[in-house]
Amino acid sequence: MRQTIVAGNWKMNASKETVNTLVVGILEGLHNVKNAKVIVCASSPYLSQVEALAVHSQLNLGAQDLNVNASGAFTGEISADMIKDFGAEYVIVGHSERRSLYGETDEIVANKVKAALDNDLTPLFCIGELLEERESGNTEAVVTRQINAVIAKVGIEAFKNIIVAYEPVWAIGTGVTATPQQAQDTHAFIRSLLAENDADIAQTTPILYGGSMNPANAEELIACEDIDGGLIGGASLKAEDFLSICKAG
Ligand code: PGA
């Protein structure tokens, strides 16, 4: 039985004031979330603020990216140790915005997954196809390439500590959600890919859906057999909406 996981990806949306309102709001309603593990992934300047607000609560903290190096001359970057220094245990890796806007290749993403694991952070490892890749019938080929790059780097055993997030790029921030059937089909395919390497690990690896998940569609998506929760962008910025998704699990 896989636990439902709901993770908020705030992206580059925050101020001290909005973070305070959002986290206080989430904490007020969190006791009504019975099943889901809840994570918020903040921009680095706000990790400390969320850590302080969420101390002794069931709210878990994550970062949005990491550098593979431990320290040194990497201006503007953030290391796994820095992330952990603020009580965060999770880090988003390979988000489609990192892949498309900052040139992160499968190889770079695989190295980041490895760096997270080597430093006891749980990566939220993102995969997903572009619209033209779906339309040309290449969804399965794309997610196979993305998953296999990470298996080749860290091995299948490492998936005991990896959360996969399937995010069709055409559904991210567009208001167009994959239908439950489209999402379930791809999730089942991803699980079958993992099962080719290890059947037990395939059954225990959480695979979250991301892409315009909201309070209106979360329940139906999370009810699908192979969808174990969500990675939520826009709808994670309002406590009420985010909590309602958390309760859908
Ligand atoms: P969205 O973003 O929920 O706003 O579509 C999801 C994500 O990018 O992780």
PDB file of C-alpha atoms and ligand atoms in Angstrom:
ATOM      1  CA  MET A   1       0.000   0.000   0.000  1.00  0.00           C
ATOM      2  CA  ARG A   2       1.564   3.281  -1.094  1.00  0.00           C
ATOM      3  CA  GLN A   3       0.974   6.394   0.971  1.00  0.00           C
ATOM      4  CA  THR A   4      -0.495   9.392  -0.837  1.00  0.00           C
ATOM      5  CA  ILE A   5       1.959  12.268  -1.173  1.00  0.00           C
ATOM      6  CA  VAL A   6       0.949  15.819  -2.044  1.00  0.00           C
ATOM      7  CA  ALA A   7       3.771  18.272  -2.720  1.00  0.00           C
ATOM      8  CA  GLY A   8       3.435  21.982  -3.430  1.00  0.00           C
ATOM      9  CA  ASN A   9       5.841  23.538  -5.895  1.00  0.00           C
ATOM     10  CA  TRP A  10       5.701  27.260  -5.215  1.00  0.00           C
ATOM     11  CA  LYS A  11       8.157  27.978  -8.066  1.00  0.00           C
ATOM     12  CA  MET A  12       9.351  31.626  -7.965  1.00  0.00           C
ATOM     13  CA  ASN A  13       6.262  32.900  -6.162  1.00  0.00           C
ATOM     14  CA  ALA A  14       6.778  34.129  -2.619  1.00  0.00           C
ATOM     15  CA  SER A  15       7.261  37.042  -0.291  1.00  0.00           C
ATOM     16  CA  LYS A  16       7.724  36.953   3.475  1.00  0.00           C
ATOM     17  CA  GLU A  17       4.122  38.015   3.826  1.00  0.00           C
ATOM     18  CA  THR A  18       2.594  35.477   1.428  1.00  0.00           C
ATOM     19  CA  VAL A  19       4.727  32.649   2.819  1.00  0.00           C
ATOM     20  CA  ASN A  20       3.521  33.473   6.306  1.00  0.00           C
ATOM     21  CA  THR A  21      -0.142  33.545   5.274  1.00  0.00           C
ATOM     22  CA  LEU A  22       0.162  30.375   3.218  1.00  0.00           C
ATOM     23  CA  VAL A  23       2.047  28.270   5.763  1.00  0.00           C
ATOM     24  CA  VAL A  24      -0.078  29.420   8.706  1.00  0.00           C
ATOM     25  CA  GLY A  25      -3.168  28.593   6.648  1.00  0.00           C
ATOM     26  CA  ILE A  26      -1.850  25.135   5.743  1.00  0.00           C
ATOM     27  CA  LEU A  27      -0.906  24.397   9.348  1.00  0.00           C
ATOM     28  CA  GLU A  28      -4.382  25.375  10.542  1.00  0.00           C
ATOM     29  CA  GLY A  29      -6.015  22.774   8.314  1.00  0.00           C
ATOM     30  CA  LEU A  30      -3.386  20.061   8.329  1.00  0.00           C
ATOM     31  CA  HIS A  31      -4.966  18.080  11.174  1.00  0.00           C
ATOM     32  CA  ASN A  32      -7.878  17.348   8.816  1.00  0.00           C
ATOM     33  CA  VAL A  33      -5.514  15.688   6.333  1.00  0.00           C
ATOM     34  CA  LYS A  34      -5.674  12.078   7.403  1.00  0.00           C
ATOM     35  CA  ASN A  35      -3.854  10.114   4.730  1.00  0.00           C
ATOM     36  CA  ALA A  36      -1.454  12.244   2.750  1.00  0.00           C
ATOM     37  CA  LYS A  37       2.137  13.149   3.459  1.00  0.00           C
ATOM     38  CA  VAL A  38       2.293  16.881   2.742  1.00  0.00           C
ATOM     39  CA  ILE A  39       5.393  18.662   1.415  1.00  0.00           C
ATOM     40  CA  VAL A  40       5.956  22.276   0.369  1.00  0.00           C
ATOM     41  CA  CYS A  41       8.896  23.152  -1.899  1.00  0.00           C
ATOM     42  CA  ALA A  42       9.954  26.741  -1.317  1.00  0.00           C
ATOM     43  CA  SER A  43      12.487  28.986  -3.025  1.00  0.00           C
ATOM     44  CA  SER A  44      15.773  28.957  -1.109  1.00  0.00           C
ATOM     45  CA  PRO A  45      15.422  32.379   0.587  1.00  0.00           C
ATOM     46  CA  TYR A  46      12.223  31.180   2.272  1.00  0.00           C
ATOM     47  CA  LEU A  47      13.367  27.756   3.514  1.00  0.00           C
ATOM     48  CA  SER A  48      14.335  29.227   6.854  1.00  0.00           C
ATOM     49  CA  GLN A  49      10.985  30.947   7.283  1.00  0.00           C
ATOM     50  CA  VAL A  50       9.021  27.784   6.480  1.00  0.00           C
ATOM     51  CA  GLU A  51      11.282  25.746   8.753  1.00  0.00           C
ATOM     52  CA  ALA A  52      10.533  28.076  11.662  1.00  0.00           C
ATOM     53  CA  LEU A  53       6.789  28.162  11.009  1.00  0.00           C
ATOM     54  CA  ALA A  54       6.423  24.427  10.470  1.00  0.00           C
ATOM     55  CA  VAL A  55       8.587  23.228  13.355  1.00  0.00           C
ATOM     56  CA  HIS A  56       6.958  20.288  15.234  1.00  0.00           C
ATOM     57  CA  SER A  57       4.215  20.040  12.612  1.00  0.00           C
ATOM     58  CA  GLN A  58       3.482  17.312  10.061  1.00  0.00           C
ATOM     59  CA  LEU A  59       4.364  19.694   7.224  1.00  0.00           C
ATOM     60  CA  ASN A  60       7.475  18.587   5.338  1.00  0.00           C
ATOM     61  CA  LEU A  61       9.869  20.913   3.569  1.00  0.00           C
ATOM     62  CA  GLY A  62      11.605  20.687   0.229  1.00  0.00           C
ATOM     63  CA  ALA A  63      13.731  22.802  -2.097  1.00  0.00           C
ATOM     64  CA  GLN A  64      13.211  23.262  -5.838  1.00  0.00           C
ATOM     65  CA  ASP A  65      16.640  22.413  -7.223  1.00  0.00           C
ATOM     66  CA  LEU A  66      20.184  21.664  -6.076  1.00  0.00           C
ATOM     67  CA  ASN A  67      23.740  21.836  -7.313  1.00  0.00           C
ATOM     68  CA  VAL A  68      25.632  18.526  -7.453  1.00  0.00           C
ATOM     69  CA  ASN A  69      28.717  19.955  -5.740  1.00  0.00           C
ATOM     70  CA  ALA A  70      29.156  20.061  -1.979  1.00  0.00           C
ATOM     71  CA  SER A  71      30.493  23.631  -1.857  1.00  0.00           C
ATOM     72  CA  GLY A  72      32.772  26.019  -3.709  1.00  0.00           C
ATOM     73  CA  ALA A  73      32.785  28.598  -6.469  1.00  0.00           C
ATOM     74  CA  PHE A  74      29.273  28.130  -7.894  1.00  0.00           C
ATOM     75  CA  THR A  75      27.735  31.587  -7.696  1.00  0.00           C
ATOM     76  CA  GLY A  76      23.996  31.558  -7.171  1.00  0.00           C
ATOM     77  CA  GLU A  77      23.745  27.818  -6.541  1.00  0.00           C
ATOM     78  CA  ILE A  78      22.511  25.850  -3.527  1.00  0.00           C
ATOM     79  CA  SER A  79      23.943  22.578  -2.236  1.00  0.00           C
ATOM     80  CA  ALA A  80      22.297  19.580  -0.600  1.00  0.00           C
ATOM     81  CA  ASP A  81      23.914  20.483   2.731  1.00  0.00           C
ATOM     82  CA  MET A  82      22.458  23.985   2.553  1.00  0.00           C
ATOM     83  CA  ILE A  83      19.016  22.539   1.894  1.00  0.00           C
ATOM     84  CA  LYS A  84      19.356  20.167   4.843  1.00  0.00           C
ATOM     85  CA  ASP A  85      20.637  22.980   7.041  1.00  0.00           C
ATOM     86  CA  PHE A  86      17.104  24.403   6.925  1.00  0.00           C
ATOM     87  CA  GLY A  87      15.384  21.169   7.855  1.00  0.00           C
ATOM     88  CA  ALA A  88      14.350  20.278   4.309  1.00  0.00           C
ATOM     89  CA  GLU A  89      14.311  16.599   3.395  1.00  0.00           C
ATOM     90  CA  TYR A  90      13.085  16.793  -0.195  1.00  0.00           C
ATOM     91  CA  VAL A  91      14.225  18.435  -3.407  1.00  0.00           C
ATOM     92  CA  ILE A  92      12.551  18.741  -6.798  1.00  0.00           C
ATOM     93  CA  VAL A  93      14.911  17.535  -9.529  1.00  0.00           C
ATOM     94  CA  GLY A  94      14.492  17.786 -13.288  1.00  0.00           C
ATOM     95  CA  HIS A  95      11.352  19.894 -13.339  1.00  0.00           C
ATOM     96  CA  SER A  96      10.372  20.611 -16.944  1.00  0.00           C
ATOM     97  CA  GLU A  97      11.075  24.305 -16.395  1.00  0.00           C
ATOM     98  CA  ARG A  98      14.654  23.424 -15.418  1.00  0.00           C
ATOM     99  CA  ARG A  99      14.927  21.120 -18.411  1.00  0.00           C
ATOM    100  CA  SER A 100      13.525  23.593 -20.955  1.00  0.00           C
ATOM    101  CA  LEU A 101      14.658  26.985 -19.618  1.00  0.00           C
ATOM    102  CA  TYR A 102      18.004  26.045 -18.064  1.00  0.00           C
ATOM    103  CA  GLY A 103      19.176  23.302 -20.389  1.00  0.00           C
ATOM    104  CA  GLU A 104      19.049  20.426 -17.926  1.00  0.00           C
ATOM    105  CA  THR A 105      19.662  17.243 -19.890  1.00  0.00           C
ATOM    106  CA  ASP A 106      18.799  13.718 -18.733  1.00  0.00           C
ATOM    107  CA  GLU A 107      22.449  13.370 -17.727  1.00  0.00           C
ATOM    108  CA  ILE A 108      22.409  16.531 -15.596  1.00  0.00           C
ATOM    109  CA  VAL A 109      19.120  15.480 -14.003  1.00  0.00           C
ATOM    110  CA  ALA A 110      20.489  12.002 -13.244  1.00  0.00           C
ATOM    111  CA  ASN A 111      23.554  13.550 -11.593  1.00  0.00           C
ATOM    112  CA  LYS A 112      21.293  15.752  -9.473  1.00  0.00           C
ATOM    113  CA  VAL A 113      19.183  12.768  -8.416  1.00  0.00           C
ATOM    114  CA  LYS A 114      22.421  11.056  -7.380  1.00  0.00           C
ATOM    115  CA  ALA A 115      23.653  14.122  -5.472  1.00  0.00           C
ATOM    116  CA  ALA A 116      20.344  14.332  -3.598  1.00  0.00           C
ATOM    117  CA  LEU A 117      20.421  10.634  -2.671  1.00  0.00           C
ATOM    118  CA  ASP A 118      24.100  10.711  -1.694  1.00  0.00           C
ATOM    119  CA  ASN A 119      23.218  13.458   0.762  1.00  0.00           C
ATOM    120  CA  ASP A 120      20.076  11.835   2.207  1.00  0.00           C
ATOM    121  CA  LEU A 121      17.630  14.108   0.455  1.00  0.00           C
ATOM    122  CA  THR A 122      14.627  12.510  -1.236  1.00  0.00           C
ATOM    123  CA  PRO A 123      14.418  13.673  -4.842  1.00  0.00           C
ATOM    124  CA  LEU A 124      11.054  14.462  -6.395  1.00  0.00           C
ATOM    125  CA  PHE A 125      12.262  13.341  -9.796  1.00  0.00           C
ATOM    126  CA  CYS A 126      10.189  14.929 -12.578  1.00  0.00           C
ATOM    127  CA  ILE A 127       9.569  13.469 -16.010  1.00  0.00           C
ATOM    128  CA  GLY A 128       7.074  14.172 -18.755  1.00  0.00           C
ATOM    129  CA  GLU A 129       6.598  14.720 -22.459  1.00  0.00           C
ATOM    130  CA  LEU A 130       6.054  17.870 -24.524  1.00  0.00           C
ATOM    131  CA  LEU A 131       2.804  18.341 -26.429  1.00  0.00           C
ATOM    132  CA  GLU A 132       4.429  17.542 -29.772  1.00  0.00           C
ATOM    133  CA  GLU A 133       5.942  14.399 -28.272  1.00  0.00           C
ATOM    134  CA  ARG A 134       2.498  13.241 -27.119  1.00  0.00           C
ATOM    135  CA  GLU A 135       0.908  14.134 -30.441  1.00  0.00           C
ATOM    136  CA  SER A 136       3.549  12.232 -32.366  1.00  0.00           C
ATOM    137  CA  GLY A 137       2.972   9.147 -30.191  1.00  0.00           C
ATOM    138  CA  ASN A 138       6.288   9.432 -28.372  1.00  0.00           C
ATOM    139  CA  THR A 139       5.148   9.774 -24.743  1.00  0.00           C
ATOM    140  CA  GLU A 140       6.332   6.308 -23.749  1.00  0.00           C
ATOM    141  CA  ALA A 141       9.669   6.721 -25.525  1.00  0.00           C
ATOM    142  CA  VAL A 142      10.301  10.025 -23.748  1.00  0.00           C
ATOM    143  CA  VAL A 143       9.506   8.812 -20.232  1.00  0.00           C
ATOM    144  CA  THR A 144      11.496   5.634 -20.892  1.00  0.00           C
ATOM    145  CA  ARG A 145      14.543   7.713 -21.837  1.00  0.00           C
ATOM    146  CA  GLN A 146      14.103   9.967 -18.789  1.00  0.00           C
ATOM    147  CA  ILE A 147      13.628   7.097 -16.314  1.00  0.00           C
ATOM    148  CA  ASN A 148      16.384   4.943 -17.787  1.00  0.00           C
ATOM    149  CA  ALA A 149      18.912   7.778 -17.520  1.00  0.00           C
ATOM    150  CA  VAL A 150      18.346   7.806 -13.768  1.00  0.00           C
ATOM    151  CA  ILE A 151      18.303   4.020 -13.393  1.00  0.00           C
ATOM    152  CA  ALA A 152      21.604   3.883 -15.290  1.00  0.00           C
ATOM    153  CA  LYS A 153      23.122   6.424 -12.876  1.00  0.00           C
ATOM    154  CA  VAL A 154      21.830   5.319  -9.475  1.00  0.00           C
ATOM    155  CA  GLY A 155      20.439   1.803 -10.006  1.00  0.00           C
ATOM    156  CA  ILE A 156      16.916   0.530  -9.411  1.00  0.00           C
ATOM    157  CA  GLU A 157      17.493   0.008  -5.657  1.00  0.00           C
ATOM    158  CA  ALA A 158      17.768   3.775  -5.282  1.00  0.00           C
ATOM    159  CA  PHE A 159      14.103   4.078  -6.241  1.00  0.00           C
ATOM    160  CA  LYS A 160      13.321   3.018  -2.671  1.00  0.00           C
ATOM    161  CA  ASN A 161      14.219   6.627  -1.864  1.00  0.00           C
ATOM    162  CA  ILE A 162      12.937   8.407  -4.964  1.00  0.00           C
ATOM    163  CA  ILE A 163       9.531   9.961  -5.576  1.00  0.00           C
ATOM    164  CA  VAL A 164       8.696  10.087  -9.287  1.00  0.00           C
ATOM    165  CA  ALA A 165       6.515  12.940 -10.554  1.00  0.00           C
ATOM    166  CA  TYR A 166       4.955  12.477 -13.977  1.00  0.00           C
ATOM    167  CA  GLU A 167       4.180  15.927 -15.328  1.00  0.00           C
ATOM    168  CA  PRO A 168       3.065  16.149 -18.960  1.00  0.00           C
ATOM    169  CA  VAL A 169       4.602  19.473 -19.997  1.00  0.00           C
ATOM    170  CA  TRP A 170       1.472  20.496 -21.919  1.00  0.00           C
ATOM    171  CA  ALA A 171      -0.523  20.301 -18.666  1.00  0.00           C
ATOM    172  CA  ILE A 172       1.810  22.406 -16.507  1.00  0.00           C
ATOM    173  CA  GLY A 173       0.364  25.811 -15.700  1.00  0.00           C
ATOM    174  CA  THR A 174      -1.975  25.628 -18.679  1.00  0.00           C
ATOM    175  CA  GLY A 175      -5.249  24.695 -17.005  1.00  0.00           C
ATOM    176  CA  VAL A 176      -5.329  21.648 -19.300  1.00  0.00           C
ATOM    177  CA  THR A 177      -5.143  18.552 -17.125  1.00  0.00           C
ATOM    178  CA  ALA A 178      -4.434  15.083 -18.444  1.00  0.00           C
ATOM    179  CA  THR A 179      -7.621  13.049 -18.198  1.00  0.00           C
ATOM    180  CA  PRO A 180      -7.523  10.467 -15.412  1.00  0.00           C
ATOM    181  CA  GLN A 181      -7.275   7.782 -18.102  1.00  0.00           C
ATOM    182  CA  GLN A 182      -4.360   9.500 -19.896  1.00  0.00           C
ATOM    183  CA  ALA A 183      -2.548   9.992 -16.606  1.00  0.00           C
ATOM    184  CA  GLN A 184      -3.273   6.473 -15.325  1.00  0.00           C
ATOM    185  CA  ASP A 185      -2.083   4.921 -18.599  1.00  0.00           C
ATOM    186  CA  THR A 186       1.254   6.716 -18.428  1.00  0.00           C
ATOM    187  CA  HIS A 187       1.657   6.047 -14.695  1.00  0.00           C
ATOM    188  CA  ALA A 188       1.011   2.341 -15.284  1.00  0.00           C
ATOM    189  CA  PHE A 189       3.571   2.422 -18.087  1.00  0.00           C
ATOM    190  CA  ILE A 190       6.157   4.098 -15.807  1.00  0.00           C
ATOM    191  CA  ARG A 191       5.515   1.464 -13.139  1.00  0.00           C
ATOM    192  CA  SER A 192       5.976  -1.279 -15.737  1.00  0.00           C
ATOM    193  CA  LEU A 193       9.313   0.267 -16.697  1.00  0.00           C
ATOM    194  CA  LEU A 194      10.432   0.104 -13.073  1.00  0.00           C
ATOM    195  CA  ALA A 195       9.078  -3.461 -12.826  1.00  0.00           C
ATOM    196  CA  GLU A 196      11.315  -4.547 -15.707  1.00  0.00           C
ATOM    197  CA  ASN A 197      14.148  -3.874 -13.259  1.00  0.00           C
ATOM    198  CA  ASP A 198      12.544  -4.866  -9.958  1.00  0.00           C
ATOM    199  CA  ALA A 199       8.909  -5.835  -9.454  1.00  0.00           C
ATOM    200  CA  ASP A 200       8.825  -5.088  -5.711  1.00  0.00           C
ATOM    201  CA  ILE A 201      10.405  -1.657  -6.047  1.00  0.00           C
ATOM    202  CA  ALA A 202       7.960  -0.816  -8.847  1.00  0.00           C
ATOM    203  CA  GLN A 203       5.094  -1.535  -6.459  1.00  0.00           C
ATOM    204  CA  THR A 204       6.440   0.675  -3.679  1.00  0.00           C
ATOM    205  CA  THR A 205       7.736   3.664  -5.677  1.00  0.00           C
ATOM    206  CA  PRO A 206       5.386   6.658  -5.370  1.00  0.00           C
ATOM    207  CA  ILE A 207       4.443   8.148  -8.741  1.00  0.00           C
ATOM    208  CA  LEU A 208       2.786  11.569  -8.412  1.00  0.00           C
ATOM    209  CA  TYR A 209       0.868  13.354 -11.144  1.00  0.00           C
ATOM    210  CA  GLY A 210       1.544  17.035 -11.863  1.00  0.00           C
ATOM    211  CA  GLY A 211      -0.008  19.468 -14.317  1.00  0.00           C
ATOM    212  CA  SER A 212      -2.962  21.703 -13.463  1.00  0.00           C
ATOM    213  CA  MET A 213      -4.109  19.497 -10.600  1.00  0.00           C
ATOM    214  CA  ASN A 214      -6.683  21.420  -8.582  1.00  0.00           C
ATOM    215  CA  PRO A 215      -9.406  20.837  -5.971  1.00  0.00           C
ATOM    216  CA  ALA A 216     -11.915  19.959  -8.708  1.00  0.00           C
ATOM    217  CA  ASN A 217      -9.901  17.196 -10.402  1.00  0.00           C
ATOM    218  CA  ALA A 218      -7.591  15.919  -7.635  1.00  0.00           C
ATOM    219  CA  GLU A 219      -9.863  13.250  -6.220  1.00  0.00           C
ATOM    220  CA  GLU A 220     -10.518  11.567  -9.548  1.00  0.00           C
ATOM    221  CA  LEU A 221      -6.830  11.604 -10.481  1.00  0.00           C
ATOM    222  CA  ILE A 222      -5.554  10.345  -7.126  1.00  0.00           C
ATOM    223  CA  ALA A 223      -8.202   7.596  -7.125  1.00  0.00           C
ATOM    224  CA  CYS A 224      -6.468   6.003 -10.142  1.00  0.00           C
ATOM    225  CA  GLU A 225      -4.591   2.860  -9.256  1.00  0.00           C
ATOM    226  CA  ASP A 226      -1.108   4.055 -10.193  1.00  0.00           C
ATOM    227  CA  ILE A 227      -1.434   7.727  -9.203  1.00  0.00           C
ATOM    228  CA  ASP A 228      -0.076   8.161  -5.702  1.00  0.00           C
ATOM    229  CA  GLY A 229      -0.617  11.887  -5.206  1.00  0.00           C
ATOM    230  CA  GLY A 230       0.275  15.152  -6.849  1.00  0.00           C
ATOM    231  CA  LEU A 231       2.928  17.771  -7.472  1.00  0.00           C
ATOM    232  CA  ILE A 232       0.962  20.987  -7.392  1.00  0.00           C
ATOM    233  CA  GLY A 233       2.021  24.347  -8.805  1.00  0.00           C
ATOM    234  CA  GLY A 234      -0.617  27.085  -9.060  1.00  0.00           C
ATOM    235  CA  ALA A 235      -3.107  25.484  -6.683  1.00  0.00           C
ATOM    236  CA  SER A 236      -0.445  25.124  -3.964  1.00  0.00           C
ATOM    237  CA  LEU A 237      -0.298  28.893  -3.486  1.00  0.00           C
ATOM    238  CA  LYS A 238      -3.660  29.101  -1.710  1.00  0.00           C
ATOM    239  CA  ALA A 239      -3.929  27.219   1.593  1.00  0.00           C
ATOM    240  CA  GLU A 240      -7.575  26.334   1.052  1.00  0.00           C
ATOM    241  CA  ASP A 241      -7.022  24.858  -2.425  1.00  0.00           C
ATOM    242  CA  PHE A 242      -3.855  23.041  -1.414  1.00  0.00           C
ATOM    243  CA  LEU A 243      -5.501  21.518   1.675  1.00  0.00           C
ATOM    244  CA  SER A 244      -8.463  20.420  -0.356  1.00  0.00           C
ATOM    245  CA  ILE A 245      -6.103  18.535  -2.697  1.00  0.00           C
ATOM    246  CA  CYS A 246      -4.289  17.053   0.318  1.00  0.00           C
ATOM    247  CA  LYS A 247      -7.621  15.754   1.626  1.00  0.00           C
ATOM    248  CA  ALA A 248      -8.424  14.187  -1.744  1.00  0.00           C
ATOM    249  CA  GLY A 249      -5.765  11.594  -1.007  1.00  0.00           C
TER     250      GLY A 249
HETATM  251  P1  PGA B   1       0.733  23.480 -12.133  1.00  0.00           P
HETATM  252  O1  PGA B   1       2.296  23.152 -11.981  1.00  0.00           O
HETATM  253  O2  PGA B   1       0.013  22.734 -11.050  1.00  0.00           O
HETATM  254  O3  PGA B   1       0.628  24.971 -11.971  1.00  0.00           O
HETATM  255  O4  PGA B   1       0.331  23.015 -13.490  1.00  0.00           O
HETATM  256  C1  PGA B   1       2.734  21.868 -11.640  1.00  0.00           C
HETATM  257  C2  PGA B   1       4.244  21.840 -11.629  1.00  0.00           C
HETATM  258  O5  PGA B   1       4.875  22.501 -12.466  1.00  0.00           O
HETATM  259  O6  PGA B   1       4.861  21.137 -10.795  1.00  0.00           O
END
